[in-house]
Coordinates of C-alpha atoms in Angstrom, one line a residue:
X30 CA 40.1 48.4 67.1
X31 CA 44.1 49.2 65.4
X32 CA 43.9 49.7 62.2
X33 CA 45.8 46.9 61.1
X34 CA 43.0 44.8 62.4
X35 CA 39.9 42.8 61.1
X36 CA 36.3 43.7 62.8
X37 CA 36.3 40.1 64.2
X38 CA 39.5 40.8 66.3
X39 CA 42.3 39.1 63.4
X40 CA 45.2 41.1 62.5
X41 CA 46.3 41.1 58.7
X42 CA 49.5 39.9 58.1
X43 CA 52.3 42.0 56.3
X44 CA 51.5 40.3 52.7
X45 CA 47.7 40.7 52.7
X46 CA 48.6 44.4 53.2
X47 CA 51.1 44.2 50.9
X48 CA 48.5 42.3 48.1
X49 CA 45.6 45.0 49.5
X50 CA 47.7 48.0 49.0
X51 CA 49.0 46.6 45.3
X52 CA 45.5 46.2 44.3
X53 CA 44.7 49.9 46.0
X54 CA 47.0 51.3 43.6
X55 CA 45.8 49.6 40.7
X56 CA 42.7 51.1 41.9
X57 CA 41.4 47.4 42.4
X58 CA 40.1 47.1 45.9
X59 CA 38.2 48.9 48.6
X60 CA 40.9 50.1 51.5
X61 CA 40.2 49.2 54.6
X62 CA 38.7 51.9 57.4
X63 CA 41.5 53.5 59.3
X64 CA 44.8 51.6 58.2
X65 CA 47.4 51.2 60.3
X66 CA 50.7 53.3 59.9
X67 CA 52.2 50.2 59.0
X68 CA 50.2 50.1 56.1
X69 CA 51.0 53.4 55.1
X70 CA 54.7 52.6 55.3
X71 CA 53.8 49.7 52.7
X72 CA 51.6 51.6 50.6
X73 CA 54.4 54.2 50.0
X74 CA 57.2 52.2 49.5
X75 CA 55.1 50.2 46.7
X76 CA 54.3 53.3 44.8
X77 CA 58.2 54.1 44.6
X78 CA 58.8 50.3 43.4
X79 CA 57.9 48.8 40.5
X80 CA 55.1 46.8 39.6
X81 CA 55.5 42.4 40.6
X82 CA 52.8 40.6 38.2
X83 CA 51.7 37.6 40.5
X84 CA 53.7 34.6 39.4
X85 CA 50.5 32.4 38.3
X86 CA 50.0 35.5 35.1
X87 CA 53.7 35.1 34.2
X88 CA 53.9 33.6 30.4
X89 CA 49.7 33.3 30.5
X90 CA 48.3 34.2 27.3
X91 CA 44.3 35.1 27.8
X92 CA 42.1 33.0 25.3
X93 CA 40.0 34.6 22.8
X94 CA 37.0 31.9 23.1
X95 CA 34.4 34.0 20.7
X96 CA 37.5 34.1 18.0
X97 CA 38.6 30.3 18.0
X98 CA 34.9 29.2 18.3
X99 CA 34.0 31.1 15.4
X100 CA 37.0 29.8 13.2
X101 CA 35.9 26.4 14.5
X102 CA 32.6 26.8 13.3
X103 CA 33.8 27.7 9.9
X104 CA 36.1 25.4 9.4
X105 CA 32.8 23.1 10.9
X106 CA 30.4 24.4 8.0
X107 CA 33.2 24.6 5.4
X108 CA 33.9 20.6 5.8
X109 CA 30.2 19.8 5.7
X110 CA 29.7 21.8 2.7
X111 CA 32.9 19.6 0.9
X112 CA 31.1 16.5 1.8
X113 CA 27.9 17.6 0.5
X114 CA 29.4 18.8 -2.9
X115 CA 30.7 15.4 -3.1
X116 CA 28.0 13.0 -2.4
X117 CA 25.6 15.3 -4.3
X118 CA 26.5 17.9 -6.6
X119 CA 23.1 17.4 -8.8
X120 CA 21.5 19.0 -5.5
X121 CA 24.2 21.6 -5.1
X122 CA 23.7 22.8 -8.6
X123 CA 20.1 23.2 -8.2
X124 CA 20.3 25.2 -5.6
X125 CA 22.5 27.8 -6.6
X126 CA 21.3 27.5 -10.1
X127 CA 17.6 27.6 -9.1
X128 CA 14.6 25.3 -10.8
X129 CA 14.9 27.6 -14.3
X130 CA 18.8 27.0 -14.7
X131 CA 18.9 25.7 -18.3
X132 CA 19.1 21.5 -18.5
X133 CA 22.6 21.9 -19.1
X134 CA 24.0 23.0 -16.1
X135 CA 22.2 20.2 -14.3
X136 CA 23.2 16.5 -14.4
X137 CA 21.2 15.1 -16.9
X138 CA 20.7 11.4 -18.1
X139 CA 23.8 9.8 -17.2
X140 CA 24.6 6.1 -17.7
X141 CA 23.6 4.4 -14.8
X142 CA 26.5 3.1 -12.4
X143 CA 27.1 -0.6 -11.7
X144 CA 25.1 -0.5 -8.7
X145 CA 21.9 0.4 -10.6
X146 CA 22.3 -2.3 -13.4
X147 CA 19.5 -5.0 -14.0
X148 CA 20.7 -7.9 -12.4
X149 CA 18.7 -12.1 -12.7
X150 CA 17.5 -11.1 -9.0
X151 CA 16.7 -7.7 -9.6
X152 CA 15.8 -7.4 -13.2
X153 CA 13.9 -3.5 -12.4
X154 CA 16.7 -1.9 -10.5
X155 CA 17.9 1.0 -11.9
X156 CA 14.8 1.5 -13.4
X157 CA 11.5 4.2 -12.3
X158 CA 9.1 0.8 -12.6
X159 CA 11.2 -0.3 -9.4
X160 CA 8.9 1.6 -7.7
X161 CA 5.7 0.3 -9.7
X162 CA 3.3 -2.3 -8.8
X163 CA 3.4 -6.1 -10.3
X164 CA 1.0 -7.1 -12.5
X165 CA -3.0 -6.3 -11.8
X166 CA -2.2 -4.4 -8.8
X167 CA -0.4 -2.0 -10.7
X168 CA -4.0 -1.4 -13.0
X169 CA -6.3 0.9 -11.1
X170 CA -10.3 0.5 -11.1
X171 CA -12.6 3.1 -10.8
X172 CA -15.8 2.9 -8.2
X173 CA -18.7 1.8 -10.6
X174 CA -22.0 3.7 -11.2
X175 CA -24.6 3.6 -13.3
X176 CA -24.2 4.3 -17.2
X177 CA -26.4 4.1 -20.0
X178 CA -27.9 0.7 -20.3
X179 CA -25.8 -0.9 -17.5
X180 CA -26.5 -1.3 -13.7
X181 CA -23.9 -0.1 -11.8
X182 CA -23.3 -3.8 -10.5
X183 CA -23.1 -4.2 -14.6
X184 CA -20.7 -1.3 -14.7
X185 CA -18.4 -3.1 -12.0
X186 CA -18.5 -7.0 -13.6
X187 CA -17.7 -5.1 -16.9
X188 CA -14.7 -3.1 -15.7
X189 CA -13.4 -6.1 -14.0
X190 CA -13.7 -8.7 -17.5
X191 CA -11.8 -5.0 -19.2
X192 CA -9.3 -5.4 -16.7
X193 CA -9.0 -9.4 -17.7
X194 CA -8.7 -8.5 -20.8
X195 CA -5.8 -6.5 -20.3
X196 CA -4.3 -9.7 -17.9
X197 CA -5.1 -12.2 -20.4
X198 CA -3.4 -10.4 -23.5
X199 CA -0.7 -8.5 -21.7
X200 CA 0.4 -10.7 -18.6
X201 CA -0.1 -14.3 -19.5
X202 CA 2.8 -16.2 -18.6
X203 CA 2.1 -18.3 -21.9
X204 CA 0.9 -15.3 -24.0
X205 CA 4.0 -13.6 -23.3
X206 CA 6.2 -16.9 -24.3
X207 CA 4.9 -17.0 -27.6
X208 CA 1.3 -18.7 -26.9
X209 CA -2.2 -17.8 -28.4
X210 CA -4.1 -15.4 -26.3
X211 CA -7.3 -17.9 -26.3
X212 CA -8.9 -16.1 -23.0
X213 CA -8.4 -12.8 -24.4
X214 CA -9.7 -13.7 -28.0
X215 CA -13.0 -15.3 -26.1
X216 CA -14.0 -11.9 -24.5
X217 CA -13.9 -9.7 -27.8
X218 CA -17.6 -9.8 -29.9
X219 CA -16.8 -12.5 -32.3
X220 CA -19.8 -10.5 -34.8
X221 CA -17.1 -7.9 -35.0
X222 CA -15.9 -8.1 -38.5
X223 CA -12.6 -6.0 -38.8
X224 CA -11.3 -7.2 -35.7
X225 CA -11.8 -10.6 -36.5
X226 CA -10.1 -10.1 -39.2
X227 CA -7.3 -9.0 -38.3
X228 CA -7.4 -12.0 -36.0
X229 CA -7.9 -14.3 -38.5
X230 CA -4.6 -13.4 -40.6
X231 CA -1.8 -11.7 -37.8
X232 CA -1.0 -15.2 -36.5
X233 CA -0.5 -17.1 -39.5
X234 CA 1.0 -13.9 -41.4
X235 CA 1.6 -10.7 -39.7
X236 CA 2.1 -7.3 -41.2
X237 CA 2.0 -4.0 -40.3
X238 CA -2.0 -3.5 -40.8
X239 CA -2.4 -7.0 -39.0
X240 CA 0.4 -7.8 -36.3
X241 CA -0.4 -9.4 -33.2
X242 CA 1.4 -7.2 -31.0
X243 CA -1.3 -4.5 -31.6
X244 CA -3.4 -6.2 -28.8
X245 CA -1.3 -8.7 -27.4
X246 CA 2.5 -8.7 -25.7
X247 CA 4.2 -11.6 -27.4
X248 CA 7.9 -12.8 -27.4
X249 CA 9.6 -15.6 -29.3
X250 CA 10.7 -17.9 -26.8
X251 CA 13.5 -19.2 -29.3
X252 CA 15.3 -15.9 -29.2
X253 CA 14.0 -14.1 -26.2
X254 CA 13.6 -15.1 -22.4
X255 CA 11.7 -13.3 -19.5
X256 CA 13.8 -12.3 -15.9
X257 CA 11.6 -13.7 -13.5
X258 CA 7.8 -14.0 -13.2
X259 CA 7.2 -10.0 -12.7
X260 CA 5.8 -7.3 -15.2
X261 CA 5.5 -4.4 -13.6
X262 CA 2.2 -2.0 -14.4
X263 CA 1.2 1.4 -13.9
X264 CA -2.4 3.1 -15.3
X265 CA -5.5 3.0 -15.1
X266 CA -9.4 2.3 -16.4
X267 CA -12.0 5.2 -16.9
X268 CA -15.5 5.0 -18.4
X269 CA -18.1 7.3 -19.9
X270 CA -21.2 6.4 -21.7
X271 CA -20.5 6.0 -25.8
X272 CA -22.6 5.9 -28.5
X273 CA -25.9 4.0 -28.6
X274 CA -25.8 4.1 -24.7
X275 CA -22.7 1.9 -24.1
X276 CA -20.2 1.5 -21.1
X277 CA -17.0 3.1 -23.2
X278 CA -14.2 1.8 -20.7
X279 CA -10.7 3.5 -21.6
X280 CA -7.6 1.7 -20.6
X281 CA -4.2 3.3 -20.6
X282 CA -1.6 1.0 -19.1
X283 CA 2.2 0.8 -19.2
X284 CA 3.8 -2.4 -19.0
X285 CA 7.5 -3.3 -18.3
X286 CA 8.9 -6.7 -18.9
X287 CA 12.3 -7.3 -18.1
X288 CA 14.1 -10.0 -20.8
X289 CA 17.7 -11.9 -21.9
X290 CA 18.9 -13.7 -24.5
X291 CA 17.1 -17.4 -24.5
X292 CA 20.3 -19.0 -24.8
X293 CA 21.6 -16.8 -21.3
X294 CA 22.8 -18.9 -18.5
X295 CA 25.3 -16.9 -16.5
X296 CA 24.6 -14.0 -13.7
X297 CA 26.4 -11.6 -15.7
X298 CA 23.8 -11.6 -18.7
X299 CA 22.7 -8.4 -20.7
X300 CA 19.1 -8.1 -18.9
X301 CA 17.0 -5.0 -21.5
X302 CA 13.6 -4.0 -20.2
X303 CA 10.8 -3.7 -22.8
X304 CA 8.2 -1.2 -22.2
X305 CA 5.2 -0.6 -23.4
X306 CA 2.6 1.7 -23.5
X307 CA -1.1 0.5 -24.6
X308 CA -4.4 2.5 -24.7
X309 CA -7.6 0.4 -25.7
X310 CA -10.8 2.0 -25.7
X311 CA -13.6 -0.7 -25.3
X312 CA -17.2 -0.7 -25.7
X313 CA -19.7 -2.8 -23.8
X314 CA -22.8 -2.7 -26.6
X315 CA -26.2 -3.2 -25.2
X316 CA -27.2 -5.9 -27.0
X317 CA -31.0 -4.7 -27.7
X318 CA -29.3 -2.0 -30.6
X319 CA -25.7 -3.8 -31.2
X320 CA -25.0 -7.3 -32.5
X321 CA -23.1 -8.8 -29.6
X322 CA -22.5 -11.5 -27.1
X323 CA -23.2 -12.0 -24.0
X324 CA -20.3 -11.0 -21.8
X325 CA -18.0 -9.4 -24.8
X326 CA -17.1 -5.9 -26.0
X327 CA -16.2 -4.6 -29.0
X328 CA -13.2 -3.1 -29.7
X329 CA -13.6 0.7 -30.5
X330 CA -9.3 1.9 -30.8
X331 CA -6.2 -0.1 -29.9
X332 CA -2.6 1.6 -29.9
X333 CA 0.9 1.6 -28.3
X334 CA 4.1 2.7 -28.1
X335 CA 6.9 0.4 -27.7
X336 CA 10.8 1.0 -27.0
X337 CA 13.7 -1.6 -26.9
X338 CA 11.0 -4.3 -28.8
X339 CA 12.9 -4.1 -32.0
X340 CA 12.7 -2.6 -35.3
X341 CA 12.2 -4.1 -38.8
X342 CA 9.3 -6.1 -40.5
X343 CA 6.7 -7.7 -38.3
X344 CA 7.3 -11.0 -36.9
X345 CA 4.4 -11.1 -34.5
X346 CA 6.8 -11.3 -31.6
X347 CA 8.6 -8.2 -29.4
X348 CA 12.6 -8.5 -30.9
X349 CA 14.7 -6.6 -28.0
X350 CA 18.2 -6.2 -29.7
X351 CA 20.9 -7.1 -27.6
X352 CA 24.8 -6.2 -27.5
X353 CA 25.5 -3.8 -30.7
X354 CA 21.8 -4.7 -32.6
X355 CA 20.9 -2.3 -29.0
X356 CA 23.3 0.2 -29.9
X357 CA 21.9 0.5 -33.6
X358 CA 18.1 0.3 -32.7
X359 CA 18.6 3.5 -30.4
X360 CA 20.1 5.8 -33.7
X361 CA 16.5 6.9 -33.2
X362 CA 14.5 10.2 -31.6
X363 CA 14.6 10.4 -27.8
X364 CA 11.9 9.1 -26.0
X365 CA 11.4 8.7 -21.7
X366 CA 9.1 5.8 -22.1
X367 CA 8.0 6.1 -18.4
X368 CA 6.7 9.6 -18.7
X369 CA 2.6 9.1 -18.9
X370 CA 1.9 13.0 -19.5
X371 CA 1.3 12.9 -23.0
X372 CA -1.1 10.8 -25.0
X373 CA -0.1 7.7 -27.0
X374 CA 0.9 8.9 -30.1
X375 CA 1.8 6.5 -32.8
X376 CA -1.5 5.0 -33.8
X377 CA -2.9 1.9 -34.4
X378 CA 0.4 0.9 -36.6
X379 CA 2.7 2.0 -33.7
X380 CA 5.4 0.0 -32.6
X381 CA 8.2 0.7 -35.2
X382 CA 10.7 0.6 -31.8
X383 CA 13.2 2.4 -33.3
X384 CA 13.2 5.5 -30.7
X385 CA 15.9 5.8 -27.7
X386 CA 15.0 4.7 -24.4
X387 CA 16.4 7.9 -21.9
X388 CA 15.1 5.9 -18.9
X389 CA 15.2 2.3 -19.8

């Protein structure tokens, strides 16, 4: 075989030897075996010469892919981390500032935007009983067992008249627009003489000892009006046995009733949210060692708290204040009227109103 030619018989042409031998100097390729004297003329005259870049290089600037994909990146995170910022800087705070950064440097209770205003339709928006359940479904009832001198099929009848109680003085449609809680009244022990009396005397003339609103949720439908047919709930029942071997039934509910002027008419209307807390503690006697009726309890403890329901003297009725009579009912102490971590704490007299809503 020559040395200018392939083991299959082909002879390279001048330029291949000419690329071969520019590659050889650049210490590139592998020579060939044997090459041709030809190829040695090449070889020498291209080491004399200088150095042709091949024309596809010329003006070709290599890319740096690791470099620009890591500025991309950045720029990537950096964008993402603008648009968080913006749609939630509560969340931004708390992360950098960590769950003990002082109240301060978190967002705190702002006034709500637009969006979360009560509206006619949605008289709860904006508020945490959004969430809450309507009415009795919002009232839990514990699984019934025996106590004292009750059956645990007793138990469960007399945890579900508690619970009818609370519907019939807290819920009524007509209770609530001003009317006498007649089913309610019917299921108290009528031989109980102090609440009887206070019966007897908070309709016709109610005080602070004797006001209706101590057991019953009452507004004057003259001055007030309720959003819609919904009153939101949250709480519960719990019993023990009490003294003398009675079913003691607790109830600690929170009721929210949404409410406008009675004269409102428009879509626009101020809509204010009374709440109220109530905790009744209810004793089911047995009859063979307390004076009772069938089917009635006694009332052991009855108090609430109350915000936006008015302040002043008694009138029997809840008073939410509206327009600037709002602004000067909440001169008052702070209160978070949804927060059910801490007992009821005004007693039996509660209800002055006069504390600020922070979540009403």
């Amino acid at each position: 075989m020559g040395a200018g030619t392939e083991p299959d018989g082909s002879s390279r042409s001048d330029e291949e030897w000419e690329r071969f031998l520019r590659e050889s100097v650049a210490g590139t390729a592998h020579a060939p075996k044997e090459p041709s004297a030809r190829a040695r003329d090449v070889a020498k005259r291209l080491r004399t010469e200088p150095a042709r870049e091949p024309e596809s290089w010329r003006g070709y600037t290599p890319a740096r892919p690791e470099r620009r994909t890591g500025w991309y990146v950045v720029g990537l995170l950096a964008s993402l981390v603008l648009l968080v910022v913006a749609l939630v800087p509560g969340r931004i705070v708390d992360l950098f500032g960590g769950a003990d950064s002082p109240p301060e440097a978190r967002p705190s209770q702002a006034a709500p935007a637009a969006s979360q205003r009560p509206t006619m339709d949605q008289p709860f928006r904006g508020s945490p009983a959004a969430g809450w359940a309507s009415g009795t479904a919002g009232i839990t009832v514990p699984k019934a067992g025996a106590v004292g001198w009750m059956s645990a099929a007793e138990v469960e009848r007399a945890l579900a008249r508690s619970r009818d109680f609370l519907v019939a003085s807290s819920l009524d449609p007509g209770v609530l627009r001003g009317g006498s809680p007649e089913k309610a009244i019917a299921l108290i022990n009528p031989h109980q003489k102090d609440v009887q009396d206070l019966l007897a005397s908070a309709f016709r003339t109610p005080s602070e000892k004797n006001d209706p609103l101590l057991l019953f949720s009452r507004f004057q439908p003259s001055r007030t009006r309720l959003v819609g047919d919904v009153v939101k709930t949250r709480g519960q029942l719990t019993y023990r046995e009490g003294e003398r071997g009675a079913l003691q039934v607790t109830a600690d509910v929170t009721f929210v009733y949404p409410v406008t002027r009675a004269d409102a008419g428009g879509g626009d209307d101020e809509i204010v949210r009374t709440i109220v807390r109530r905790e009744l503690v209810l004793n089911w006697d047995d009859p063979g060692k307390v004076v009772t009726e069938p089917g009635t309890f006694s009332i052991v403890s009855y108090k609430y708290d109350m915000t936006n329901g008015g302040c002043g003297a008694p009138t029997g009725y809840f008073t939410p204040p509206f327009g600037t009579d709002r602004r000067a009912d909440e001169a008052g102490t702070e209160v978070d009227p949804y927060d059910r971590g801490t007992p009821v704490g005004r007693g039996e007299s509660s209800g002055d109103g006069c504390a600020r809503a922070t979540r009403s």
